[in-house]
mmCIF file of the C-alpha atoms, coordinates in Angstrom:
data_MODEL
# 
_entry.id   MODEL 
# 
loop_
_atom_site.group_PDB 
_atom_site.id 
_atom_site.type_symbol 
_atom_site.label_atom_id 
_atom_site.label_alt_id 
_atom_site.label_comp_id 
_atom_site.label_asym_id 
_atom_site.label_entity_id 
_atom_site.label_seq_id 
_atom_site.pdbx_PDB_ins_code 
_atom_site.Cartn_x 
_atom_site.Cartn_y 
_atom_site.Cartn_z 
_atom_site.occupancy 
_atom_site.B_iso_or_equiv 
_atom_site.pdbx_formal_charge 
_atom_site.auth_seq_id 
_atom_site.auth_comp_id 
_atom_site.auth_asym_id 
_atom_site.auth_atom_id 
_atom_site.pdbx_PDB_model_num 
ATOM 1  C CA . MET A 1 1  ? 23.048 -126.720 39.752 1.00 0.00 ? 1  MET A CA 1 
ATOM 2  C CA . ALA A 1 2  ? 25.207 -123.803 40.690 1.00 0.00 ? 2  ALA A CA 1 
ATOM 3  C CA . VAL A 1 3  ? 28.439 -122.167 43.012 1.00 0.00 ? 3  VAL A CA 1 
ATOM 4  C CA . VAL A 1 4  ? 26.569 -119.876 45.917 1.00 0.00 ? 4  VAL A CA 1 
ATOM 5  C CA . GLY A 1 5  ? 27.634 -116.757 45.313 1.00 0.00 ? 5  GLY A CA 1 
ATOM 6  C CA . GLU A 1 6  ? 25.723 -114.629 48.003 1.00 0.00 ? 6  GLU A CA 1 
ATOM 7  C CA . PHE A 1 7  ? 22.478 -114.631 50.430 1.00 0.00 ? 7  PHE A CA 1 
ATOM 8  C CA . PHE A 1 8  ? 19.725 -112.788 50.520 1.00 0.00 ? 8  PHE A CA 1 
ATOM 9  C CA . ALA A 1 9  ? 16.745 -112.901 53.287 1.00 0.00 ? 9  ALA A CA 1 
ATOM 10 C CA . ASP A 1 10 ? 13.521 -114.317 50.610 1.00 0.00 ? 10 ASP A CA 1 
ATOM 11 C CA . THR A 1 11 ? 10.147 -112.774 51.807 1.00 0.00 ? 11 THR A CA 1 
ATOM 12 C CA . ALA A 1 12 ? 7.956  -115.042 49.751 1.00 0.00 ? 12 ALA A CA 1 
ATOM 13 C CA . ASN A 1 13 ? 5.670  -117.342 51.657 1.00 0.00 ? 13 ASN A CA 1 
ATOM 14 C CA . ALA A 1 14 ? 7.362  -120.873 52.155 1.00 0.00 ? 14 ALA A CA 1 
ATOM 15 C CA . ARG A 1 15 ? 6.147  -123.894 53.482 1.00 0.00 ? 15 ARG A CA 1 
ATOM 16 C CA . ARG A 1 16 ? 7.152  -127.427 54.373 1.00 0.00 ? 16 ARG A CA 1 
ATOM 17 C CA . HIS A 1 17 ? 7.910  -129.151 51.534 1.00 0.00 ? 17 HIS A CA 1 
ATOM 18 C CA . PRO A 1 18 ? 6.245  -132.774 51.750 1.00 0.00 ? 18 PRO A CA 1 
ATOM 19 C CA . THR A 1 19 ? 9.015  -134.864 50.700 1.00 0.00 ? 19 THR A CA 1 
ATOM 20 C CA . VAL A 1 20 ? 11.792 -136.234 52.837 1.00 0.00 ? 20 VAL A CA 1 
ATOM 21 C CA . VAL A 1 21 ? 15.409 -136.652 50.623 1.00 0.00 ? 21 VAL A CA 1 
ATOM 22 C CA . GLU A 1 22 ? 18.848 -137.330 51.176 1.00 0.00 ? 22 GLU A CA 1 
ATOM 23 C CA . CYS A 1 23 ? 21.596 -135.797 50.593 1.00 0.00 ? 23 CYS A CA 1 
ATOM 24 C CA . GLY A 1 24 ? 24.943 -136.684 49.899 1.00 0.00 ? 24 GLY A CA 1 
ATOM 25 C CA . TRP A 1 25 ? 27.790 -134.410 50.474 1.00 0.00 ? 25 TRP A CA 1 
ATOM 26 C CA . GLN A 1 26 ? 31.763 -133.991 49.410 1.00 0.00 ? 26 GLN A CA 1 
ATOM 27 C CA . LEU A 1 27 ? 34.678 -131.655 49.074 1.00 0.00 ? 27 LEU A CA 1 
ATOM 28 C CA . VAL A 1 28 ? 35.430 -130.610 45.228 1.00 0.00 ? 28 VAL A CA 1 
ATOM 29 C CA . ALA A 1 29 ? 38.830 -129.271 44.787 1.00 0.00 ? 29 ALA A CA 1 
ATOM 30 C CA . ASP A 1 30 ? 38.694 -126.130 42.919 1.00 0.00 ? 30 ASP A CA 1 
ATOM 31 C CA . GLY A 1 31 ? 42.759 -125.087 42.629 1.00 0.00 ? 31 GLY A CA 1 
ATOM 32 C CA . ASP A 1 32 ? 44.028 -123.970 45.877 1.00 0.00 ? 32 ASP A CA 1 
ATOM 33 C CA . GLU A 1 33 ? 40.671 -124.269 46.986 1.00 0.00 ? 33 GLU A CA 1 
ATOM 34 C CA . SER A 1 34 ? 38.058 -126.451 47.955 1.00 0.00 ? 34 SER A CA 1 
ATOM 35 C CA . LEU A 1 35 ? 34.361 -125.898 47.432 1.00 0.00 ? 35 LEU A CA 1 
ATOM 36 C CA . LEU A 1 36 ? 31.542 -127.886 49.423 1.00 0.00 ? 36 LEU A CA 1 
ATOM 37 C CA . GLN A 1 37 ? 28.988 -129.625 47.109 1.00 0.00 ? 37 GLN A CA 1 
ATOM 38 C CA . LEU A 1 38 ? 25.364 -130.842 48.610 1.00 0.00 ? 38 LEU A CA 1 
ATOM 39 C CA . SER A 1 39 ? 23.366 -133.226 46.280 1.00 0.00 ? 39 SER A CA 1 
ATOM 40 C CA . THR A 1 40 ? 19.950 -134.267 46.856 1.00 0.00 ? 40 THR A CA 1 
ATOM 41 C CA . TYR A 1 41 ? 18.742 -137.299 45.466 1.00 0.00 ? 41 TYR A CA 1 
ATOM 42 C CA . GLY A 1 42 ? 14.617 -138.176 44.565 1.00 0.00 ? 42 GLY A CA 1 
ATOM 43 C CA . SER A 1 43 ? 13.160 -139.698 46.815 1.00 0.00 ? 43 SER A CA 1 
ATOM 44 C CA . ASP A 1 44 ? 11.933 -143.265 47.580 1.00 0.00 ? 44 ASP A CA 1 
ATOM 45 C CA . GLN A 1 45 ? 8.856  -142.972 44.981 1.00 0.00 ? 45 GLN A CA 1 
ATOM 46 C CA . ARG A 1 46 ? 10.509 -141.704 42.020 1.00 0.00 ? 46 ARG A CA 1 
ATOM 47 C CA . ALA A 1 47 ? 10.067 -144.120 39.505 1.00 0.00 ? 47 ALA A CA 1 
ATOM 48 C CA . SER A 1 48 ? 13.767 -144.153 38.026 1.00 0.00 ? 48 SER A CA 1 
ATOM 49 C CA . GLY A 1 49 ? 16.321 -144.800 40.313 1.00 0.00 ? 49 GLY A CA 1 
ATOM 50 C CA . LYS A 1 50 ? 18.360 -142.988 42.845 1.00 0.00 ? 50 LYS A CA 1 
ATOM 51 C CA . LYS A 1 51 ? 19.639 -139.734 41.033 1.00 0.00 ? 51 LYS A CA 1 
ATOM 52 C CA . VAL A 1 52 ? 20.604 -136.588 41.889 1.00 0.00 ? 52 VAL A CA 1 
ATOM 53 C CA . SER A 1 53 ? 18.065 -133.658 41.409 1.00 0.00 ? 53 SER A CA 1 
ATOM 54 C CA . GLN A 1 54 ? 20.264 -130.666 42.498 1.00 0.00 ? 54 GLN A CA 1 
ATOM 55 C CA . THR A 1 55 ? 23.564 -130.150 43.579 1.00 0.00 ? 55 THR A CA 1 
ATOM 56 C CA . LEU A 1 56 ? 25.221 -126.570 45.143 1.00 0.00 ? 56 LEU A CA 1 
ATOM 57 C CA . GLN A 1 57 ? 28.273 -125.724 45.904 1.00 0.00 ? 57 GLN A CA 1 
ATOM 58 C CA . PHE A 1 58 ? 29.648 -123.478 48.354 1.00 0.00 ? 58 PHE A CA 1 
ATOM 59 C CA . ASP A 1 59 ? 33.116 -122.121 48.416 1.00 0.00 ? 59 ASP A CA 1 
ATOM 60 C CA . ARG A 1 60 ? 34.535 -121.051 51.792 1.00 0.00 ? 60 ARG A CA 1 
ATOM 61 C CA . GLU A 1 61 ? 32.928 -117.177 51.926 1.00 0.00 ? 61 GLU A CA 1 
ATOM 62 C CA . ALA A 1 62 ? 29.281 -119.240 51.121 1.00 0.00 ? 62 ALA A CA 1 
ATOM 63 C CA . LEU A 1 63 ? 29.954 -121.341 54.104 1.00 0.00 ? 63 LEU A CA 1 
ATOM 64 C CA . VAL A 1 64 ? 30.981 -118.722 56.544 1.00 0.00 ? 64 VAL A CA 1 
ATOM 65 C CA . ALA A 1 65 ? 27.586 -116.554 55.284 1.00 0.00 ? 65 ALA A CA 1 
ATOM 66 C CA . LEU A 1 66 ? 25.665 -119.857 55.633 1.00 0.00 ? 66 LEU A CA 1 
ATOM 67 C CA . ILE A 1 67 ? 26.697 -120.477 59.493 1.00 0.00 ? 67 ILE A CA 1 
ATOM 68 C CA . GLN A 1 68 ? 25.891 -117.310 60.514 1.00 0.00 ? 68 GLN A CA 1 
ATOM 69 C CA . ILE A 1 69 ? 22.322 -117.623 59.029 1.00 0.00 ? 69 ILE A CA 1 
ATOM 70 C CA . ALA A 1 70 ? 21.832 -121.084 60.777 1.00 0.00 ? 70 ALA A CA 1 
ATOM 71 C CA . ARG A 1 71 ? 23.134 -119.148 63.626 1.00 0.00 ? 71 ARG A CA 1 
ATOM 72 C CA . GLN A 1 72 ? 20.678 -116.466 64.063 1.00 0.00 ? 72 GLN A CA 1 
ATOM 73 C CA . SER A 1 73 ? 17.864 -118.864 62.813 1.00 0.00 ? 73 SER A CA 1 
ATOM 74 C CA . PHE A 1 74 ? 18.744 -121.330 65.473 1.00 0.00 ? 74 PHE A CA 1 
ATOM 75 C CA . PRO A 1 75 ? 19.677 -119.985 68.997 1.00 0.00 ? 75 PRO A CA 1 
ATOM 76 C CA . GLY A 1 76 ? 21.931 -121.899 71.123 1.00 0.00 ? 76 GLY A CA 1 
ATOM 77 C CA . LEU A 1 77 ? 23.495 -123.693 67.904 1.00 0.00 ? 77 LEU A CA 1 
ATOM 78 C CA . GLU A 1 78 ? 26.848 -124.036 68.119 1.00 0.00 ? 78 GLU A CA 1 
# 
């Protein structure tokens, strides 16, 4: 679980993951700024109850970069 500092284009082979999970979001106050927190939850098939698997936090600068990556990756995205 971490605050994302920067992005880079990964060249490793990747495939779609077989499991679909839920993702919660919330704003986290951090002094004068806010962080967007995304938390994924284990699949419905998980033996234990619903709980957070991973959490990432993004400050404004990281979100701007992520939006640019999304627009490059999915042309026509507004």
